Coordinates of C-alpha atoms in Angstrom, one line a residue:
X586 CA 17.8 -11.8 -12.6
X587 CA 20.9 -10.0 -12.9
X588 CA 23.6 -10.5 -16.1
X589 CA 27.2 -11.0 -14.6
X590 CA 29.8 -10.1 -16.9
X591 CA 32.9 -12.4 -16.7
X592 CA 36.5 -12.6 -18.6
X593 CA 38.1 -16.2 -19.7
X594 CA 41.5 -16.5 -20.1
X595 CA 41.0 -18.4 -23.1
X596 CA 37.5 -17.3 -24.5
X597 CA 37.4 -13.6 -23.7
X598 CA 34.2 -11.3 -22.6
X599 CA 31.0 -13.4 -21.7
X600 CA 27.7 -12.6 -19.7
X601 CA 25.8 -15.2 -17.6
X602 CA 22.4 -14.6 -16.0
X603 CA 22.1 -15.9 -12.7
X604 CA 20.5 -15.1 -9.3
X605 CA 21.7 -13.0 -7.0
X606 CA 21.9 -16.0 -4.6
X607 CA 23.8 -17.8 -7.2
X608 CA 27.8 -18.8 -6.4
X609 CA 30.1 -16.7 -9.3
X610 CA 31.3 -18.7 -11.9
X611 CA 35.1 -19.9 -11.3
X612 CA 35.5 -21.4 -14.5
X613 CA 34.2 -21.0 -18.0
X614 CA 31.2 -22.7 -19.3
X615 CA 33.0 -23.5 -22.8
X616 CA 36.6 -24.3 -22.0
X617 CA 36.9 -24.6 -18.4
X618 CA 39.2 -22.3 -17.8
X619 CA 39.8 -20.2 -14.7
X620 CA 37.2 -16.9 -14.7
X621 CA 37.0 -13.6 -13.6
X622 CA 33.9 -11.4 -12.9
X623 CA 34.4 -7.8 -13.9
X624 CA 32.3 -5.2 -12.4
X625 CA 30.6 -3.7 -16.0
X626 CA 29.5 -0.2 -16.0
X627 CA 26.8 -0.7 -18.1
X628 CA 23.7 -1.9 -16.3
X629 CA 19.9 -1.9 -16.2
X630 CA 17.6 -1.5 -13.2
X631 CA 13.9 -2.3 -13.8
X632 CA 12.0 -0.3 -11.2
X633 CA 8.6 -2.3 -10.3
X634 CA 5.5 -0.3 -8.8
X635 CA 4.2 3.1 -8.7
X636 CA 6.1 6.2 -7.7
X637 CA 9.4 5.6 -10.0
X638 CA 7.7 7.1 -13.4
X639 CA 6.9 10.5 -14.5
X640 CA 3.7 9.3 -15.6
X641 CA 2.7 8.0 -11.8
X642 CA 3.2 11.8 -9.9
X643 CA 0.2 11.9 -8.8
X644 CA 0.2 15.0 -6.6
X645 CA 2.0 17.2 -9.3
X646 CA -1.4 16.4 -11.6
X647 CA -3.1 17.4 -9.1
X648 CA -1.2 20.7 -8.1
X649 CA -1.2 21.3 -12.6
X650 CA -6.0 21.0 -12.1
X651 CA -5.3 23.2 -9.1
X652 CA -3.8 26.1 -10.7
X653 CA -6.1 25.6 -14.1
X654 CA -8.8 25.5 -12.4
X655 CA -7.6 28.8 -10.4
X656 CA -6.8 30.7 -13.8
X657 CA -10.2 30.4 -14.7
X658 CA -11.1 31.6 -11.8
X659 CA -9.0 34.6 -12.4
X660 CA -9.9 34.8 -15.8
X661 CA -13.7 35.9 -14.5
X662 CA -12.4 38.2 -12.2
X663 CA -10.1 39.9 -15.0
X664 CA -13.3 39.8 -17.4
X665 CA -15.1 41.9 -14.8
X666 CA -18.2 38.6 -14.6
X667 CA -18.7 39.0 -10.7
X668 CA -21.7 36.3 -10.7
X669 CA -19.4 33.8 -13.0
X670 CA -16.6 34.2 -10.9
X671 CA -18.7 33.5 -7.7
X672 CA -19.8 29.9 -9.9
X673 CA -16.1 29.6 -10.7
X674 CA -14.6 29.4 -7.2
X675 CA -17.3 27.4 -5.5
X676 CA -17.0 25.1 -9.0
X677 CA -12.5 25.2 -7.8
X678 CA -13.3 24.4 -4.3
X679 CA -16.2 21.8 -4.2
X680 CA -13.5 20.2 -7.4
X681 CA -10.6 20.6 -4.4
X682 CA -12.5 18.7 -1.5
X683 CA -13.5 16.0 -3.6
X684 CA -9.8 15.2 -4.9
X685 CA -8.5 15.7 -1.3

């Protein structure tokens, strides 16, 4: 539920959780005086589900084992290892169908 910020004549400042659906208050819960809702600049969003996090990019982990993976496979063509290269790539792209 959202917090609505409101101004009292009388009171001052106050916030009010309430639903979206929920009518704005037109008077104060304390005094009774005539309110006004401000528009606040300070406001939280709480993102639900995957997709809105750093942690939940997928397809950029994958992209980072792709590239490891092919560095080691570089890595046994810089050492000169022919047959351990060879191991290497088919190990890189029997790893890349099964993560496809």
């Amino acid at each position: 539920m959202p917090i609505y910020e409101y101004v009292c004549q009388e009171c001052g400042k106050f916030e009010k959780m309430q639903k979206i659906s929920d009518p704005f208050l037109q008077e104060c819960p304390k005094c009774a005086s005539p309110v006004e809702k401000i528009i606040s600049k300070d406001f939280g969003i709480q993102f639900k589900g995957t997709g809105f996090y750093k942690t939940d990019n997928s397809e950029k982990d994958r992209a980072r084992r792709l590239n490891q993976e092919r560095q080691r496979d570089n890595e046994c063509i810089l050492d000169g290892d022919v047959s351990r290269y060879a191991d290497q790539a088919e190990a890189t792209t029997k790893s890349i169908a099964e993560n496809q």
